[in-house]
PDB file of C-alpha atoms in Angstrom:
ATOM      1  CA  UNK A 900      86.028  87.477 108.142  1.00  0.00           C
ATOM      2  CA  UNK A 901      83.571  89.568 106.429  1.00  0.00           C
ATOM      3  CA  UNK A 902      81.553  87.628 103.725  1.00  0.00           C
ATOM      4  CA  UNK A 903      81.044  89.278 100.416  1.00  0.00           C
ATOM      5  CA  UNK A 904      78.505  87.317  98.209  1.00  0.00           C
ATOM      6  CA  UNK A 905      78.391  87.822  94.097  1.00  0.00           C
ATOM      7  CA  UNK A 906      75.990  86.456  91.781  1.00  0.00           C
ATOM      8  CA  UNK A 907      75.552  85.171  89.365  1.00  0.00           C
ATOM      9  CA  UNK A 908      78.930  82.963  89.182  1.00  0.00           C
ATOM     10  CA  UNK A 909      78.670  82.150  85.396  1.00  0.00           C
ATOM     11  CA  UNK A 910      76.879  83.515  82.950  1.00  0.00           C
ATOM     12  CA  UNK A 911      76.889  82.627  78.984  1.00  0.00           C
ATOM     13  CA  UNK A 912      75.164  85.640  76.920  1.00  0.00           C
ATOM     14  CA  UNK A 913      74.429  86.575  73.051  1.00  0.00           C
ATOM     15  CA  UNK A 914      76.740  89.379  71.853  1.00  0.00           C
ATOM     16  CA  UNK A 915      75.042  92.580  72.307  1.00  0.00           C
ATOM     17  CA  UNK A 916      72.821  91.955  75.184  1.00  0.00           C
ATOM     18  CA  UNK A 917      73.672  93.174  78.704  1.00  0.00           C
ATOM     19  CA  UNK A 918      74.522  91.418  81.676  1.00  0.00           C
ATOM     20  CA  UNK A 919      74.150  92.642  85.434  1.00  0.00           C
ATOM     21  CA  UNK A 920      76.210  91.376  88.061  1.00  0.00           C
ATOM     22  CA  UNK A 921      75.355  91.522  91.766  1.00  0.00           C
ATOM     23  CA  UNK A 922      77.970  91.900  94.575  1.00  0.00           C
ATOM     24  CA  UNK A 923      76.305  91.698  98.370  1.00  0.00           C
ATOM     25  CA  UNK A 924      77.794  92.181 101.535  1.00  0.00           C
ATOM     26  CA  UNK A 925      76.274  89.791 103.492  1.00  0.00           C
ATOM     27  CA  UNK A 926      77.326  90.497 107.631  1.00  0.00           C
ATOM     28  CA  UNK A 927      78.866  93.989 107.180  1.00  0.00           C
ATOM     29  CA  UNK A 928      77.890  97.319 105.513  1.00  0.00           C
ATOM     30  CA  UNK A 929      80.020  98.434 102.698  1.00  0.00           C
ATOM     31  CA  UNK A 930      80.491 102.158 101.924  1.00  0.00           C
ATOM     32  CA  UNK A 931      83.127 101.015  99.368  1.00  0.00           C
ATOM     33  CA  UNK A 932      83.090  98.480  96.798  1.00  0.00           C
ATOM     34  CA  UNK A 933      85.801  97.615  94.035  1.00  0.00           C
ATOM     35  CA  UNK A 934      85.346  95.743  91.170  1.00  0.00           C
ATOM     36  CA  UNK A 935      87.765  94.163  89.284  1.00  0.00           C
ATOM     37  CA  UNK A 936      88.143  92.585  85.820  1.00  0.00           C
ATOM     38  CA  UNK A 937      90.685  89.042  85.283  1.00  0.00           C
ATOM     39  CA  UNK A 938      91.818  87.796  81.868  1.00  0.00           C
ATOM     40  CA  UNK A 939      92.784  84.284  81.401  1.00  0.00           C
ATOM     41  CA  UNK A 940      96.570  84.093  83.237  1.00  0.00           C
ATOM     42  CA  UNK A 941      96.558  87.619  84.137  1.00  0.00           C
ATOM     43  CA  UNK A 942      96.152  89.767  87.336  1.00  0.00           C
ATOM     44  CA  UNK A 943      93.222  91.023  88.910  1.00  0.00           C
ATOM     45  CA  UNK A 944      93.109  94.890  87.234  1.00  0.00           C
ATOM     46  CA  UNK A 945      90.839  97.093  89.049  1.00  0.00           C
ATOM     47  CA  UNK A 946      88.029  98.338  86.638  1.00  0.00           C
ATOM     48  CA  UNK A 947      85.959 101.229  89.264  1.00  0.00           C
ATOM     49  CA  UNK A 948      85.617 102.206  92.861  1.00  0.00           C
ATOM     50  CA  UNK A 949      81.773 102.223  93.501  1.00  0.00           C
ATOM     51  CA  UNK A 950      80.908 103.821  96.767  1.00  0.00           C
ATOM     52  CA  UNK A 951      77.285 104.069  98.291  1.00  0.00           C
ATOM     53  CA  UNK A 952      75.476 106.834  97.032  1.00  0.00           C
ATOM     54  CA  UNK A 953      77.450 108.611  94.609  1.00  0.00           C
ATOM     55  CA  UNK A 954      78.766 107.921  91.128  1.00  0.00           C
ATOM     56  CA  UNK A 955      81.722 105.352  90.516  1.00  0.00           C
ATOM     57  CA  UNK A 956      85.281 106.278  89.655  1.00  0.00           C
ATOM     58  CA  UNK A 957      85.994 104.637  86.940  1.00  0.00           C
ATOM     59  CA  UNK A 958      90.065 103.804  85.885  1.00  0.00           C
ATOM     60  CA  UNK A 959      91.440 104.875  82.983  1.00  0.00           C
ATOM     61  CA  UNK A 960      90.539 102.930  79.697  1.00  0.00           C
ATOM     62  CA  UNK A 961      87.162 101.569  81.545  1.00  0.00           C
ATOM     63  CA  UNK A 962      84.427 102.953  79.866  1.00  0.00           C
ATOM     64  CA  UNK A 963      82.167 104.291  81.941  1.00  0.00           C
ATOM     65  CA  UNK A 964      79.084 103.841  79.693  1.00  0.00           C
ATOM     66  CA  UNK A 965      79.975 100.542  79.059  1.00  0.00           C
ATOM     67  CA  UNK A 966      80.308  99.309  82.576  1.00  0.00           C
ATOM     68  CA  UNK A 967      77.660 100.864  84.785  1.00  0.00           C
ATOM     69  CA  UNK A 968      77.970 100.564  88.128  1.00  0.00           C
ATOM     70  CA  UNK A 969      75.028 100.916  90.739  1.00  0.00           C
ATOM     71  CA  UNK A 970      75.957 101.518  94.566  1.00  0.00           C
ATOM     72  CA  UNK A 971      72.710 102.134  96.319  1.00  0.00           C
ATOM     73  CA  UNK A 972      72.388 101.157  99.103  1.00  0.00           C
ATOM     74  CA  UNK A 973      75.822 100.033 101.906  1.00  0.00           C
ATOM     75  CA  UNK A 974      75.212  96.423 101.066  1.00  0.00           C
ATOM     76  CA  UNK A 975      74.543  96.145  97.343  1.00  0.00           C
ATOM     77  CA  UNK A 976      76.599  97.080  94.427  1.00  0.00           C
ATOM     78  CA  UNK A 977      75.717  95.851  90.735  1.00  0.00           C
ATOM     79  CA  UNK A 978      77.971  96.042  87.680  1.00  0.00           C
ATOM     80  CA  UNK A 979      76.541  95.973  84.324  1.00  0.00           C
ATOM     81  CA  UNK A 980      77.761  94.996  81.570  1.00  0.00           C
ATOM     82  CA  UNK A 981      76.264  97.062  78.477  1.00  0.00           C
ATOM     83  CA  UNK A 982      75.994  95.376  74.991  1.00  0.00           C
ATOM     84  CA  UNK A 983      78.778  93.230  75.723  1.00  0.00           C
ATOM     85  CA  UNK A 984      80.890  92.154  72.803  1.00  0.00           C
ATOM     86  CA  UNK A 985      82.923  88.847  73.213  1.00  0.00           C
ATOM     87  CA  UNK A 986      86.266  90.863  74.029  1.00  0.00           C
ATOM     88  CA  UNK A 987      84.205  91.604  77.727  1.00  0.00           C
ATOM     89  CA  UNK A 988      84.197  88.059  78.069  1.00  0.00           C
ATOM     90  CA  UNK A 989      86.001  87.230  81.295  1.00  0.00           C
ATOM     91  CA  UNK A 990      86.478  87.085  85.203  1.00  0.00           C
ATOM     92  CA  UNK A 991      84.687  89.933  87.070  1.00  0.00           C
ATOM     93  CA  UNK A 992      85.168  89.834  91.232  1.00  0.00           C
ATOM     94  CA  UNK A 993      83.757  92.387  93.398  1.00  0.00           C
ATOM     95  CA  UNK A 994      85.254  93.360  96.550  1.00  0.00           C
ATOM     96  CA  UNK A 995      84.476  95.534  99.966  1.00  0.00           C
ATOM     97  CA  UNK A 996      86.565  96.405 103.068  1.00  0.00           C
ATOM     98  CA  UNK A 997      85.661  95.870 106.121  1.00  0.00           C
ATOM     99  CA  UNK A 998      84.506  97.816 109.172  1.00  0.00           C
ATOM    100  CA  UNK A 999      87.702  97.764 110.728  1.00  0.00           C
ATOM    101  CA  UNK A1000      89.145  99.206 107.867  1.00  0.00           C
ATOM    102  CA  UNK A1001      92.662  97.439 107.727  1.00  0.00           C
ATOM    103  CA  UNK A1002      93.272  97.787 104.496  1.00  0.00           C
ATOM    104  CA  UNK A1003      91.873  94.263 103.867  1.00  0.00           C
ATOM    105  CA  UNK A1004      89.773  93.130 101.305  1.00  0.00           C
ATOM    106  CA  UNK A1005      86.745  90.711 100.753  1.00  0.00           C
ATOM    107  CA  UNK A1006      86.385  89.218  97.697  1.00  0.00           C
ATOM    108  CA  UNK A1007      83.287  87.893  96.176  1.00  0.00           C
ATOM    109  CA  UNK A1008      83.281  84.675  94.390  1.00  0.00           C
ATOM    110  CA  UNK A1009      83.379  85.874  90.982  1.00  0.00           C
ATOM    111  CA  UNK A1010      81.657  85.685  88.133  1.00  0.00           C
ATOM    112  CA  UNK A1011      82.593  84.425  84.934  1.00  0.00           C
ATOM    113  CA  UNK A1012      81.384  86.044  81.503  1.00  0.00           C
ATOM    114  CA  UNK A1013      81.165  84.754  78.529  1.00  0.00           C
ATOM    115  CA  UNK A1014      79.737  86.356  75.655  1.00  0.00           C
ATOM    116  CA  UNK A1015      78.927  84.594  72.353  1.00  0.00           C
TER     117      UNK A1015
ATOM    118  CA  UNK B1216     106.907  99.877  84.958  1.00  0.00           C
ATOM    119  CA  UNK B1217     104.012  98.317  86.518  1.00  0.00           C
ATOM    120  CA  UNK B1218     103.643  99.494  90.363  1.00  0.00           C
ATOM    121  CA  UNK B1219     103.245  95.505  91.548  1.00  0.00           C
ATOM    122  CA  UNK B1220     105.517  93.249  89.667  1.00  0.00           C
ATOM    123  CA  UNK B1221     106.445  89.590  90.184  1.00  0.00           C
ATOM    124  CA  UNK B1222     107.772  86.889  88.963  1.00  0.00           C
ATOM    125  CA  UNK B1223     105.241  84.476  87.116  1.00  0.00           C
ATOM    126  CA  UNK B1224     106.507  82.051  87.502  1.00  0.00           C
ATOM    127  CA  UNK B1225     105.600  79.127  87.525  1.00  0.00           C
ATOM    128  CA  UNK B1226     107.946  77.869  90.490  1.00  0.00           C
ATOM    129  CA  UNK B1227     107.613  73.713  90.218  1.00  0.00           C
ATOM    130  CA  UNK B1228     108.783  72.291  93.422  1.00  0.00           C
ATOM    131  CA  UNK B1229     109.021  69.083  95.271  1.00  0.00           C
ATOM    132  CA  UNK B1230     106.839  68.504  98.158  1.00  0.00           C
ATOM    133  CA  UNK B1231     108.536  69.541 101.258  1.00  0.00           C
ATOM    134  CA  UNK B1232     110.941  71.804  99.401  1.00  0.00           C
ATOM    135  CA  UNK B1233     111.104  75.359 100.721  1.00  0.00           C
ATOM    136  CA  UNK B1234     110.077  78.598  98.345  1.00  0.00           C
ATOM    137  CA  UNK B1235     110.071  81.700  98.106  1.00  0.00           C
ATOM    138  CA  UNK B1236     108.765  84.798  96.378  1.00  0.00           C
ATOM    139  CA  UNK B1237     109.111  88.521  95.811  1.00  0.00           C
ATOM    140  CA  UNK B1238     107.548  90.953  95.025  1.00  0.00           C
ATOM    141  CA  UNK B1239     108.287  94.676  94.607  1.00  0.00           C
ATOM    142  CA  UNK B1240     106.389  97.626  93.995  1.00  0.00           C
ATOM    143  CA  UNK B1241     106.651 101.069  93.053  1.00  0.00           C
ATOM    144  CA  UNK B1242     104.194 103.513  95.122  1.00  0.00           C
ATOM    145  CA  UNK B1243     106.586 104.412  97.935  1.00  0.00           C
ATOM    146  CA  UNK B1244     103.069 106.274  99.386  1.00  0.00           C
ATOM    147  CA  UNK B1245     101.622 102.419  99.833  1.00  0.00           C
ATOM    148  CA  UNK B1246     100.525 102.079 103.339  1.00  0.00           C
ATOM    149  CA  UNK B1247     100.159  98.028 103.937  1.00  0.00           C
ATOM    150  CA  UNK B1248     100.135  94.761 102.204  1.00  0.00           C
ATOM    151  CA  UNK B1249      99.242  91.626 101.854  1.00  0.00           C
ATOM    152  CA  UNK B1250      99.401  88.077 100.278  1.00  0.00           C
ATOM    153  CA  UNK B1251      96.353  86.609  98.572  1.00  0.00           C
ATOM    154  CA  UNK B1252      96.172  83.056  97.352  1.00  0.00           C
ATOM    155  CA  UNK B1253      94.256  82.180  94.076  1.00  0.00           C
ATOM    156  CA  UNK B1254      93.325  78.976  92.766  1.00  0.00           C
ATOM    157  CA  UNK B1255      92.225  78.526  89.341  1.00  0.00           C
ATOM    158  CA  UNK B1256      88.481  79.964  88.440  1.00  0.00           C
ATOM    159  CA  UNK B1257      88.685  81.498  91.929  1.00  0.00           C
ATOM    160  CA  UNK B1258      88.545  84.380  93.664  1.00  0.00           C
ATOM    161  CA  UNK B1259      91.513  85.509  95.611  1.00  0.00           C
ATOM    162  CA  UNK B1260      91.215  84.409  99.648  1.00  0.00           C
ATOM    163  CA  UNK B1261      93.747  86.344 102.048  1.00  0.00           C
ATOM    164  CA  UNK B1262      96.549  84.214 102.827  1.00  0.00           C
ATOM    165  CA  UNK B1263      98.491  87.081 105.240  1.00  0.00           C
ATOM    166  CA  UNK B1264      99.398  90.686 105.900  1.00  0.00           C
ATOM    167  CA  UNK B1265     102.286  91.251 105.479  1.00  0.00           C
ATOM    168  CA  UNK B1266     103.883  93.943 108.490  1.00  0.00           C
ATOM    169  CA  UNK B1267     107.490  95.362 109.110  1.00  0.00           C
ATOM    170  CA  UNK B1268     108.489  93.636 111.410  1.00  0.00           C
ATOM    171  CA  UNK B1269     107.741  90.525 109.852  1.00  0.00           C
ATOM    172  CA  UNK B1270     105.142  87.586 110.534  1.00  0.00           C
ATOM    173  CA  UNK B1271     104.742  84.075 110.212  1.00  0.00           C
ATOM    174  CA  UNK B1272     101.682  81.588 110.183  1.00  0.00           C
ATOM    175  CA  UNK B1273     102.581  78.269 110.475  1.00  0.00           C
ATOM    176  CA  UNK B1274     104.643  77.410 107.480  1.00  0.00           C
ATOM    177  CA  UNK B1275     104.431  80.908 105.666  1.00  0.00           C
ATOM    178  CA  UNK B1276     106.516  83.840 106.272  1.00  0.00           C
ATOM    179  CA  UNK B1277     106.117  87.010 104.678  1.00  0.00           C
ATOM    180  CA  UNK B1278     108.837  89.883 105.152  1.00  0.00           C
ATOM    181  CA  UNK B1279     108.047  93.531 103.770  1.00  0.00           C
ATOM    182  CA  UNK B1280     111.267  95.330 103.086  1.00  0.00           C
ATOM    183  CA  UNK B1281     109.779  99.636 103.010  1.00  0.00           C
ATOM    184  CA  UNK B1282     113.522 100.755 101.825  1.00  0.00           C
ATOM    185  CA  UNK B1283     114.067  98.564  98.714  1.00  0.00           C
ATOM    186  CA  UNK B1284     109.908  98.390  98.331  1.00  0.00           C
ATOM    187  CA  UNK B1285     109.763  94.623  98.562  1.00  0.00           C
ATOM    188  CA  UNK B1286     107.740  91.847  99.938  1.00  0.00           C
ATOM    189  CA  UNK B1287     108.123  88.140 100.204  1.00  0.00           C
ATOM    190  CA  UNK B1288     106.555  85.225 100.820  1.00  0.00           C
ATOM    191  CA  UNK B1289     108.657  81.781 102.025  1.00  0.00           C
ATOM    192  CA  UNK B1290     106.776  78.907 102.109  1.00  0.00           C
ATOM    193  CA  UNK B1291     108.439  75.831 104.028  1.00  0.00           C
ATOM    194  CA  UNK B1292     107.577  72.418 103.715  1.00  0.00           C
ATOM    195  CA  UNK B1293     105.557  72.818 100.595  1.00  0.00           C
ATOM    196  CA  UNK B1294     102.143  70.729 100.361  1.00  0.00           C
ATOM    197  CA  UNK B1295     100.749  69.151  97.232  1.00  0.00           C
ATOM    198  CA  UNK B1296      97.495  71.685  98.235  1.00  0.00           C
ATOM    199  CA  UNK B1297      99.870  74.689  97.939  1.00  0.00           C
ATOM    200  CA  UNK B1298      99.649  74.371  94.580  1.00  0.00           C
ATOM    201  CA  UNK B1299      97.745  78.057  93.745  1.00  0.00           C
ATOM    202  CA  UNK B1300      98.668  81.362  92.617  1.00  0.00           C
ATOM    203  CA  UNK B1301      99.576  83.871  94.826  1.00  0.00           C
ATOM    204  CA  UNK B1302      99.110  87.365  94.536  1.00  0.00           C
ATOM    205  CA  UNK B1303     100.726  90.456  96.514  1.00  0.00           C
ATOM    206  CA  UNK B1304      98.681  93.478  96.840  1.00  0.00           C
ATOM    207  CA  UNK B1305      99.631  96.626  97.868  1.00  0.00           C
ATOM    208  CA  UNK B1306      97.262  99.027  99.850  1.00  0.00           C
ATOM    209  CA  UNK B1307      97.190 102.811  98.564  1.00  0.00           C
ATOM    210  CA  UNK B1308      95.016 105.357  99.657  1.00  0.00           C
ATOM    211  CA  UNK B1309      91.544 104.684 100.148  1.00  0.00           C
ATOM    212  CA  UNK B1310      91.645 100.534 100.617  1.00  0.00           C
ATOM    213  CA  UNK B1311      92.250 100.261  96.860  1.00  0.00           C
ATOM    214  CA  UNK B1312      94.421  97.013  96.338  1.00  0.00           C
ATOM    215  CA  UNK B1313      96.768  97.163  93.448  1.00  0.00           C
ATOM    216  CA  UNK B1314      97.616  93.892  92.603  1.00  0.00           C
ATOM    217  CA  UNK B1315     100.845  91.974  91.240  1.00  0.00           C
ATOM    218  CA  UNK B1316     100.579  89.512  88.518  1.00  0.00           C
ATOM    219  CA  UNK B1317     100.934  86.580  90.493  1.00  0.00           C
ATOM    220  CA  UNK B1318     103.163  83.831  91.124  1.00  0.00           C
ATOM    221  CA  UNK B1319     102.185  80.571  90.042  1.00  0.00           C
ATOM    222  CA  UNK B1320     103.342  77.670  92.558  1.00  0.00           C
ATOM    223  CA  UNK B1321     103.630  73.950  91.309  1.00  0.00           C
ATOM    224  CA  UNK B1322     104.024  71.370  94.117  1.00  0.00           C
ATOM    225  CA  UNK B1323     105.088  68.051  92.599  1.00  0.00           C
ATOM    226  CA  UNK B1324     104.878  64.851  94.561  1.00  0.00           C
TER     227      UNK B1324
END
């Protein structure tokens, strides 16, 4: 399958700095990219579609100034986190289809936020 | 109503025992779907898709029912490594995955 990479997989801040999050697509080009937020023993809830090029669309109650989200180029999307509070502290995963476009998705690995 | 619900769970079963889980969902407009399995601090890996007529890969069988909007997972001959959550996901327009809340499995020696 298609190999989405995300990075960095942990990462401990100070309340009110930002954070950027990077999510690659390592053996496949990616005009989509979905990222999604998970709280401790809850689902995955889908925060923005990013596609290549163009702005995000973001879901209802994500703020989009808060969470800015960077599609460039078809194999690079990066979510940042904007004066993060300790309430964003939590699981963000990326995600991408693939070229064959079955309606299958590959995650990245996460990463997990915590803010101080 | 949510548009993927499930059953939490968590579902605490002896090893070899057989199990199963539903899930049902809302959007009638969802096109396919699909069972992801998540361990803890993980990120979701594909366990199948889930088609009408029904499929099977080696112990796990999902079903998707399109009239009462319901898919299932069995799982036979439960392993202590099953021990994950597992997550349906329905398919809407554009590849966007909704997800369900997951069901967590316990496999107990």
């Amino acid at each position: 399958g298609a190999v989405v990479s995300q990075h960095p997989s942990r990462v401990i801040c100070k309340s009110g700095t930002s954070v950027k999050i990077e999510c690659r697509s390592l053996d496949f080009q990616a005009t989509t990219m979905f990222w999604y937020r998970q709280f401790p023993k809850q689902s995955l809830m889908l925060m923005a579609t990013s596609n290549e090029g163009s702005k995000a669309t973001y879901e209802q109650g994500v703020e989009k100034d808060k969470f800015l989200i960077n599609h460039a180029s078809l194999t690079l999307s990066t979510l940042t986190v904007t004066s993060a509070h300790p309430e964003d502290s939590s699981f963000y995963i990326c995600s991408a289809s693939g070229v064959e476009n079955t309606g299958e998705l590959f995650f990245g690995e996460g990463s997990r936020l915590t803010v101080l | 109503r949510k548009e993927v619900e499930q059953d939490p769970g968590p579902f605490n079963v002896p090893e070899g025992a057989t199990v199963a889980f539903n899930c049902t969902y809302s959007n009638s407009a969802s096109q396919s779907f699909f069972w992801y399995r998540q361990d803890c601090r993980k990120e979701p890996k594909l366990l199948m898709s889930v088609y009408s007529s029904g499929n099977e890969d080696g112990r796990f069988t999902a079903q998707l029912n399109r009239a009462s909007q319901y898919i299932s997972l069995l799982i036979r001959d439960s392993k202590l490594s099953d021990s994950a959550t597992y997550l349906c996901a329905a398919n809407n327009a554009g590849n966007m995955l909704t997800f369900g809340g997951g069901t967590r499995l316990m496999v107990k020696p």
